[in-house]
Short mmCIF file of C-alpha atoms in Angstrom, two decimals:
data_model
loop_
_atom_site.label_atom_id
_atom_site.label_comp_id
_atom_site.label_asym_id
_atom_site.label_seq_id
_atom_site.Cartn_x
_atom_site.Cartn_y
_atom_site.Cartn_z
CA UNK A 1 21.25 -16.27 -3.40
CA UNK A 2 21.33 -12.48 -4.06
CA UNK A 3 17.57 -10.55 -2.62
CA UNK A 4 16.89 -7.50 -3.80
CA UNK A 5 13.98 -4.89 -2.10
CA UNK A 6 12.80 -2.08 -4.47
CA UNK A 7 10.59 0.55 -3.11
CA UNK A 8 9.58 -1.88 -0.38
CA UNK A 9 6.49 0.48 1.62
CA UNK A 10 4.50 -1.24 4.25
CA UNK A 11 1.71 0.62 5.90
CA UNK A 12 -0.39 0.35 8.94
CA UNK A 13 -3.58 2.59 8.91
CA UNK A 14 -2.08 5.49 9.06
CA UNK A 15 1.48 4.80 9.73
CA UNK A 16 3.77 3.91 7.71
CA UNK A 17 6.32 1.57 9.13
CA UNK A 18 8.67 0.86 6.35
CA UNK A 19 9.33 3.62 3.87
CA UNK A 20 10.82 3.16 0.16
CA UNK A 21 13.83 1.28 1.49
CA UNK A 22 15.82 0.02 -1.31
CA UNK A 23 18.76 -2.59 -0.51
CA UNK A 24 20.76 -5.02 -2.26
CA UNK A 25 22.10 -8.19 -0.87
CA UNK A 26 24.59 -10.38 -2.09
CA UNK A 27 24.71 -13.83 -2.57
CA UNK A 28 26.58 -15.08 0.80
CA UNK A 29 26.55 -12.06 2.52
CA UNK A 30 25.94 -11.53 6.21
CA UNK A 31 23.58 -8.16 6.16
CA UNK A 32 22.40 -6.76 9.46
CA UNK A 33 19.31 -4.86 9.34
CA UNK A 34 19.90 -2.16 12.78
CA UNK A 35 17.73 0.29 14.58
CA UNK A 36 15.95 0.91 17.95
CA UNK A 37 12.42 -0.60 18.39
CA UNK A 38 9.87 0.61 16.01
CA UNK A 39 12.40 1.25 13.02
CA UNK A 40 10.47 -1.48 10.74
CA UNK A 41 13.64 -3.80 10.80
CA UNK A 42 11.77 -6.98 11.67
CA UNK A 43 8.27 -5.90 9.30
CA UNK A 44 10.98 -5.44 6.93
CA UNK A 45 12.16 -9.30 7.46
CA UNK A 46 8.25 -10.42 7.51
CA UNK A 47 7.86 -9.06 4.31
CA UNK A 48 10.40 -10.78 2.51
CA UNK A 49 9.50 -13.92 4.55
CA UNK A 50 6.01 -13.46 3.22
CA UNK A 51 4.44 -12.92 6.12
CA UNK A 52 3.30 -9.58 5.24
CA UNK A 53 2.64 -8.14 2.24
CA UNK A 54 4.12 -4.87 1.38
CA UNK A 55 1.70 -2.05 0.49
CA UNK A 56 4.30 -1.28 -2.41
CA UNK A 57 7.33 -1.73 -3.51
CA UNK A 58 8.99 -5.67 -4.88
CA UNK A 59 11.00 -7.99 -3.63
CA UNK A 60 13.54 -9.87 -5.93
CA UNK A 61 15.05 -13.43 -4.81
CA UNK A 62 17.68 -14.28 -7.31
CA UNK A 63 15.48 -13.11 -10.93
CA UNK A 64 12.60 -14.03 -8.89
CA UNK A 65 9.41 -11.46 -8.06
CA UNK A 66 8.58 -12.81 -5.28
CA UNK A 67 5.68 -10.53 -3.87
CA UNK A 68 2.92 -12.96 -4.80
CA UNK A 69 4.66 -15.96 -3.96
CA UNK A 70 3.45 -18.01 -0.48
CA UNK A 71 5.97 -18.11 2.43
CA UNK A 72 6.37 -22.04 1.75
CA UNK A 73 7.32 -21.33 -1.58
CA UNK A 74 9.61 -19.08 -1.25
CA UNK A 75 12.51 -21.82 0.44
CA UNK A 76 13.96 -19.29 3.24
CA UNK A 77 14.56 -20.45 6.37
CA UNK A 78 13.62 -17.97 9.38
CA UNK A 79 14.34 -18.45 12.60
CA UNK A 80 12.33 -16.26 15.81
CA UNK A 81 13.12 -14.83 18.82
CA UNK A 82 11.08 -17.12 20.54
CA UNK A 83 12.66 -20.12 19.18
CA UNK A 84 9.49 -21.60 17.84
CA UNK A 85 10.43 -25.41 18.91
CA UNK A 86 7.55 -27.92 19.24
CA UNK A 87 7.37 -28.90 23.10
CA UNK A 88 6.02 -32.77 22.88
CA UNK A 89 8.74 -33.00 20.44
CA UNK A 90 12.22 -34.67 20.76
CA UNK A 91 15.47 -32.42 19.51
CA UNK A 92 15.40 -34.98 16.75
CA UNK A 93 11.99 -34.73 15.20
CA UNK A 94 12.04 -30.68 16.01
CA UNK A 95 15.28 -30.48 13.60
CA UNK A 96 13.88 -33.48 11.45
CA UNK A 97 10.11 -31.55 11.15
CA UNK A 98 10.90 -29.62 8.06
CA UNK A 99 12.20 -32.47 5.49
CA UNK A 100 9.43 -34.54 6.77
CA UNK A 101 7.18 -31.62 5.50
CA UNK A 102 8.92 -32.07 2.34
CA UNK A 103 8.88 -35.88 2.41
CA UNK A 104 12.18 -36.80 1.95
CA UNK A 105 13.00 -40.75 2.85
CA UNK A 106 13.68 -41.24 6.48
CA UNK A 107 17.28 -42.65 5.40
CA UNK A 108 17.81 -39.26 3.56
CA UNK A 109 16.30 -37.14 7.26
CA UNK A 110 18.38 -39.36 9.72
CA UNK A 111 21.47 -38.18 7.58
CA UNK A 112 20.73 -34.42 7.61
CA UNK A 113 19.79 -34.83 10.81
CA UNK A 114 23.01 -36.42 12.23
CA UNK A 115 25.16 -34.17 9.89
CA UNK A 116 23.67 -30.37 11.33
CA UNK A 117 23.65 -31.77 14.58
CA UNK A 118 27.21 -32.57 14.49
CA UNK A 119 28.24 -29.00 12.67
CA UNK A 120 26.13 -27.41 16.19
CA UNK A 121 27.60 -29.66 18.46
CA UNK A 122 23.95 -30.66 20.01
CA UNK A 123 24.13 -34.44 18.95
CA UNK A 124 23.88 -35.61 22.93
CA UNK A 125 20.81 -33.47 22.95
CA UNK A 126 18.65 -35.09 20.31
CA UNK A 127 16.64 -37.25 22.36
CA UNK A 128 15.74 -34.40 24.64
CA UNK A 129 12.59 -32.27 24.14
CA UNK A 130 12.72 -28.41 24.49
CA UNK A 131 11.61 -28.31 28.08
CA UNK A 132 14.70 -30.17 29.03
CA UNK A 133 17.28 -27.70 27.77
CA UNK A 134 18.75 -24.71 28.54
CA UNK A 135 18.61 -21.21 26.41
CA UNK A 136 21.35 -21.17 24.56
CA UNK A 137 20.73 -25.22 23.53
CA UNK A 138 17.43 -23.73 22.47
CA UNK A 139 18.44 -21.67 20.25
CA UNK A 140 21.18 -24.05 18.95
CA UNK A 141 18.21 -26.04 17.76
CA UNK A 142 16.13 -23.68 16.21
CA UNK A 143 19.19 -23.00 14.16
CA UNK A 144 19.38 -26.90 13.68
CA UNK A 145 16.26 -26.70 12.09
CA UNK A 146 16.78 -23.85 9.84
CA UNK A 147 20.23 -25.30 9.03
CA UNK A 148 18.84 -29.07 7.75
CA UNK A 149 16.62 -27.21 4.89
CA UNK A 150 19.37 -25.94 2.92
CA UNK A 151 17.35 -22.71 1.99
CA UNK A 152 18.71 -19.87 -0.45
CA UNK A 153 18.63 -17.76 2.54
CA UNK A 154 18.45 -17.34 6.59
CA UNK A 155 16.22 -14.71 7.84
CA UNK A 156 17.07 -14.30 11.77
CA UNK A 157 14.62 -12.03 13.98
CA UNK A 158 16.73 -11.00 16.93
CA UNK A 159 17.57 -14.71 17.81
CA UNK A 160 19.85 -14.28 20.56
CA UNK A 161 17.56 -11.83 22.68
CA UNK A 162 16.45 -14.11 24.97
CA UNK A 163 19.69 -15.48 26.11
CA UNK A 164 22.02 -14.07 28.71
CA UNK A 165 25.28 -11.65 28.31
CA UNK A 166 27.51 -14.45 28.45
CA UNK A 167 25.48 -16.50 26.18
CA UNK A 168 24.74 -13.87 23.72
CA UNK A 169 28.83 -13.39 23.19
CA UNK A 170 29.28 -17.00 22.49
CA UNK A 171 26.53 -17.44 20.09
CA UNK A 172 27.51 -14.65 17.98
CA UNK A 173 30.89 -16.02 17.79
CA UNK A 174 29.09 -19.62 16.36
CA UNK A 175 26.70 -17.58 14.37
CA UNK A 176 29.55 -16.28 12.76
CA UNK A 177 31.64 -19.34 12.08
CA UNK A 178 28.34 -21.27 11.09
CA UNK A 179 27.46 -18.53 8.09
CA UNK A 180 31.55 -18.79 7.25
CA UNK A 181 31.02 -22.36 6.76
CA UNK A 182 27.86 -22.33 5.29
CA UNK A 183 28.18 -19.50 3.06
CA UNK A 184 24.69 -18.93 2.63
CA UNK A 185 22.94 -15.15 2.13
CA UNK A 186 21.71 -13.84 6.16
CA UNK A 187 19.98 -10.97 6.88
CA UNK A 188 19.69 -10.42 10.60
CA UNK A 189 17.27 -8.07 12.36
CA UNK A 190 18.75 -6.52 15.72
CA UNK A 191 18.95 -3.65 18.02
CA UNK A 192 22.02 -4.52 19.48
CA UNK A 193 24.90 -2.65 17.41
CA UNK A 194 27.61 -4.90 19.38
CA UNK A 195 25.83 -7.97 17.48
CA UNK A 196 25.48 -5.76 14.35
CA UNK A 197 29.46 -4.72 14.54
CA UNK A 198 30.49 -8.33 14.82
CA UNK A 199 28.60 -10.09 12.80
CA UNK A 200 28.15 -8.09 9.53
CA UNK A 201 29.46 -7.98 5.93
CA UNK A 202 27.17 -4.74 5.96
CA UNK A 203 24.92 -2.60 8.15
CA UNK A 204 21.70 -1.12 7.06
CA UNK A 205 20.79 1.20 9.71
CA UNK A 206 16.92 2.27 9.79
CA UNK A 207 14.98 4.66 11.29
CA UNK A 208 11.41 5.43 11.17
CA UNK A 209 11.31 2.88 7.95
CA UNK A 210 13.97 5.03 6.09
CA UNK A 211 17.24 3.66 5.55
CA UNK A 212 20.11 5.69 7.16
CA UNK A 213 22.95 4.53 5.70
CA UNK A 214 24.24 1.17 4.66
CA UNK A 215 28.00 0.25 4.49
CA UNK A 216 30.84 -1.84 6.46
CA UNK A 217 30.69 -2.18 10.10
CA UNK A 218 34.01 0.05 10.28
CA UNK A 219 32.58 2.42 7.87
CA UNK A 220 29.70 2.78 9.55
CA UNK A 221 31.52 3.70 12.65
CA UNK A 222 34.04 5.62 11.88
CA UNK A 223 32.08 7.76 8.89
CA UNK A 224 28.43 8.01 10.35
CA UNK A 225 26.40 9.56 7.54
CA UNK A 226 24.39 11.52 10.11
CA UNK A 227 24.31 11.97 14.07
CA UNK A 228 21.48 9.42 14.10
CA UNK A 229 23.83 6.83 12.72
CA UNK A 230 26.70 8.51 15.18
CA UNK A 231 24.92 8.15 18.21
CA UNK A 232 23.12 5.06 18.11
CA UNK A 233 26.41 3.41 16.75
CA UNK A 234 28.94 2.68 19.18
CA UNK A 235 29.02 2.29 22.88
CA UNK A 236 29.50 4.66 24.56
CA UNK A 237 28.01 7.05 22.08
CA UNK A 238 29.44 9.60 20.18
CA UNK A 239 29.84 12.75 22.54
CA UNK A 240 28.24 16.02 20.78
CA UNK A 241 29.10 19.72 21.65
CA UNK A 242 26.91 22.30 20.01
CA UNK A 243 29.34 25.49 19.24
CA UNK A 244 30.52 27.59 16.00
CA UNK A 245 33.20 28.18 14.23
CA UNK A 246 35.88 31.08 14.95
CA UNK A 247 37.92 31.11 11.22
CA UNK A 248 40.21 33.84 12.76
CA UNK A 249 41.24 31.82 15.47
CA UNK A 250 41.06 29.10 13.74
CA UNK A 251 39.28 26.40 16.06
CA UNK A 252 35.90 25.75 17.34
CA UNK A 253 34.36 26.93 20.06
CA UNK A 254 31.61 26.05 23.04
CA UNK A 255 31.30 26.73 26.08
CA UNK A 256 34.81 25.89 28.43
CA UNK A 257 36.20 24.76 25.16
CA UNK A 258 38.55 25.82 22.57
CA UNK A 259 39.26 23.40 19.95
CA UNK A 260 42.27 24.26 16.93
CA UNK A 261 41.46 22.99 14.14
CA UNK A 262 43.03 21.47 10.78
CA UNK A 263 43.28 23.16 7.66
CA UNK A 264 41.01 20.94 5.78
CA UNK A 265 38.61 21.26 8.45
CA UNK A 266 38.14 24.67 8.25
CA UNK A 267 38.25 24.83 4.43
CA UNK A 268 35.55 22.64 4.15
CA UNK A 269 33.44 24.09 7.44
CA UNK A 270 33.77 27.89 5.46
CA UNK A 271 31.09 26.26 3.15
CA UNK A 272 28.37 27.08 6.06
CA UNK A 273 26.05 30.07 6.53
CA UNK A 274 27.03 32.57 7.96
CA UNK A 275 26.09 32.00 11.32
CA UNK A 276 28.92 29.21 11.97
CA UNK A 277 27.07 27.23 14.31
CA UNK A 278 28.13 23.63 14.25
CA UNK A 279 28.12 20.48 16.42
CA UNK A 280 31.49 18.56 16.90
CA UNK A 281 31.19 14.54 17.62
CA UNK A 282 34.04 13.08 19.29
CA UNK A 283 34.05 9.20 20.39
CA UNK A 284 35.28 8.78 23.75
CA UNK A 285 38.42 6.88 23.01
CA UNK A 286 39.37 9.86 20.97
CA UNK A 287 39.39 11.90 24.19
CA UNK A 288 42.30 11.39 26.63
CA UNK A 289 42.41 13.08 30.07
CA UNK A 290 44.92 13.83 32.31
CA UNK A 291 44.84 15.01 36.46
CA UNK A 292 48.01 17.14 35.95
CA UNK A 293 47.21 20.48 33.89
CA UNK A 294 48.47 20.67 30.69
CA UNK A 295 49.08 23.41 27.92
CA UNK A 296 46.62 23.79 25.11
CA UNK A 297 44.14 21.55 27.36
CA UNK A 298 41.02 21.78 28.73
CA UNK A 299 39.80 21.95 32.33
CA UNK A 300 36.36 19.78 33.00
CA UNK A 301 34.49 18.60 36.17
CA UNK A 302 34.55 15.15 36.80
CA UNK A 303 30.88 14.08 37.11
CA UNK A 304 31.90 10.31 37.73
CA UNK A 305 33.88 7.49 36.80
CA UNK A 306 33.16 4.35 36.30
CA UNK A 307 35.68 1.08 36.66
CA UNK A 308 35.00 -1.52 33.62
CA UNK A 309 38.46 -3.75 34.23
CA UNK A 310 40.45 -2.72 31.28
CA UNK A 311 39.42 1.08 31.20
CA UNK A 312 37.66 3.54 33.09
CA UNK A 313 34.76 5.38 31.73
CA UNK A 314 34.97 9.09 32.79
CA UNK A 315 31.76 11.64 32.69
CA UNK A 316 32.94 15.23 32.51
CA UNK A 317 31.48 18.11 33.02
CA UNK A 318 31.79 20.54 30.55
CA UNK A 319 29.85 23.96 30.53
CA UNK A 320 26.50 22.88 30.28
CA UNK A 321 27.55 19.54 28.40
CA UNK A 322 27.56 15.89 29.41
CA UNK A 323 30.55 14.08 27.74
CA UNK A 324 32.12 10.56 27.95
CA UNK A 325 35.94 9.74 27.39
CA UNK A 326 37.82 6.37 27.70
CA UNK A 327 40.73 6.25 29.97
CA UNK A 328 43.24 3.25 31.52
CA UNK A 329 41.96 1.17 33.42
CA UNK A 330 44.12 2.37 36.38
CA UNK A 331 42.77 6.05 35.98
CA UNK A 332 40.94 7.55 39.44
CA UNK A 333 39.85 10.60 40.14
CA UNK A 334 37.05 11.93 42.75
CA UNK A 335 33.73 13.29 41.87
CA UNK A 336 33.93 17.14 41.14
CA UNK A 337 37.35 17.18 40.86
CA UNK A 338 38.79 19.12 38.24
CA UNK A 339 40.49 17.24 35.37
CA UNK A 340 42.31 18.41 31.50
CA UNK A 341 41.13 16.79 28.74
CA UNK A 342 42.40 16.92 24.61
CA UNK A 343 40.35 15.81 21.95
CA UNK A 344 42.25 14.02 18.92
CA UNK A 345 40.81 16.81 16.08
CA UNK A 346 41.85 14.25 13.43
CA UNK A 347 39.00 11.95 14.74
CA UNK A 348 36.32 14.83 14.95
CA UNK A 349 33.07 14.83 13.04
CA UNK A 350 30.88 17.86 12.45
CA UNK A 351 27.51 18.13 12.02
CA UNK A 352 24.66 20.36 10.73
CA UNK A 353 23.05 21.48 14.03
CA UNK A 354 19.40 21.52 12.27
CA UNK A 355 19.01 18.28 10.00
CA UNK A 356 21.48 16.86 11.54
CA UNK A 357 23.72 15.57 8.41
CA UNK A 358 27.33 15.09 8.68
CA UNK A 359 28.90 17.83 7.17
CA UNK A 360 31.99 15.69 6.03
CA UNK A 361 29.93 13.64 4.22
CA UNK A 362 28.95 16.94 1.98
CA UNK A 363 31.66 18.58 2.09
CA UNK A 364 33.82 15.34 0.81
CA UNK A 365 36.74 16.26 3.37
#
């Protein structure tokens, strides 16, 4: 079922928390709603759950208006943080609770029942009762639950939260084979841009209630629509360098760096004032660094490394900047030693040092 938000405003007193978003959700599609704490992600969820009502703005399920329609009318299934399971109740009647509600025959409830529990692999649990199982089983149920009704839609309020690293990897990984299979329209509220980046169809990043940009995980990522979306997307961040732009020389330039740039780049970055100031992003991968000095590179201080198996995170020194790159796993080198690094210009972003824009994304480079 396609959902569509118009306008949607919710205010507090004097704060508002969601502002004008518009968004569009197709029917089947996986959309992640991301943004730190505060961004009015999950007010944004309660309001199309009905448990708010927005100050203005309408929500559309299918044709449907549905901003005067009660929360048991409106047949989405949401499933909490908190997991929301009834403790004096078996696994059984907790998954069972909501076509009892709707008073289906039992014949018609032991058959749903048996068939979700089988898709989640929690059939040996469903004499149990919440106290007896772990997190992750938990949460396994609460999707159970959610599941069994058949809804036009899943709303999902940072549902794997609570659980631990190791959990939270292998329940994305089901979440993601159980919307495959089921098909059915999800919009998930998270933080977490590794869960975002995974799970998606499409990212709608917020911030202060505004929507920041909303496209494919990849696009997202590689094509950040501002330094907001840049930083908070992608770990480690985006590295930033605040410097100008010397056309004679043809590169960019900070403080202990000199950066040539492409033709395109500099066609496009002529379009500033006149002042030429600037800030280059660079992801960290798109950074490589070598011990042995090399021509056209650049010398930085190691600050520290550290060791993550596979690669080796390395925090230079450069100036008076902080940056990140990526190197082997295998790389060492000591604290305050002196290292060369190259950035790949073909990955570099620029952005407008005052609103913060990316200037690619104006300038249609």
């Amino acid at each position: 079922m396609s959902i569509k938000l118009q306008h949607l405003t919710k205010v507090f007193g004097k704060s508002t928390v969601v502002d004008g978003l518009s968004l569009e959700i197709n029917d089947g599609e996986f959309l992640v709603l991301l943004g730190p704490s505060g961004c009015g992600k999950s007010t944004t969820l309660r309001m199309l759950a009905g448990l708010e009502d927005a100050t203005s703005g309408d929500i559309f399920i299918g044709d449907e208006r549905v901003n005067d329609v009660p929360p048991q009318h409106r047949d989405l299934a949401m499933v909490f943080q908190n997991y929301a399971l009834y403790p004096h109740m078996t696994v059984t009647d907790n998954i069972a609770y909501p076509l009892r509600v709707r008073k289906m025959s039992r014949e018609q409830i032991a058959s749903s029942v048996e068939k979700v529990a089988a898709l989640l692999e929690i059939k040996p649990l469903l004499a149990r009762k919440p106290r007896e199982l772990s997190g992750g089983e938990r949460q396994r149920v609460a999707l159970a639950r959610a599941i069994v009704r058949e809804p036009r839609a899943y709303l999902m309020d940072e549902p794997l939260s609570n659980l631990d690293a190791r959990l939270r990897v292998q329940m994305r990984g089901e979440l993601k084979r159980l919307q495959h299979e089921l098909g059915t329209t999800t919009i998930y509220v998270t933080h977490d841009q590794a869960e975002a980046m995974t799970l998606a169809h499409r990212i709608a990043v917020m911030r202060n209630g505004k929507l920041q940009q909303l496209d494919s995980p990849l696009e997202i990522y590689n094509r950040p629509a501002n330094r907001f979306v840049a930083e908070f997307v992608g770990s480690p961040a985006m590295n930033f360098i605040e410097g100008s732009v010397d056309f004679a020389a043809r590169r960019f330039r900070s403080e202990k760096l000199s950066v040539l740039l492409r033709q395109d780049q500099l066609e496009s970055l002529a379009k500033l004032n006149s002042d030429k100031r600037v800030v280059l992003g660079i992801r960290p991968e798109h950074i490589s660094v070598s011990q042995i000095p090399q021509d056209e590179w650049s010398p930085a201080e190691v600050y520290v490394t550290e060791l993550m198996g596979s690669e080796t995170y390395v925090f230079l020194t450069l100036g008076g900047t902080r940056i990140i790159a990526r190197a082997s796993g295998d790389f060492r080198a000591a604290v305050e030693s002196v290292v060369w690094l190259q950035m790949d210009t073909a990955k570099a972003h620029f952005f407008d040092p005052d609103m913060g824009h990316r200037l690619e994304e104006i300038f249609k480079l």
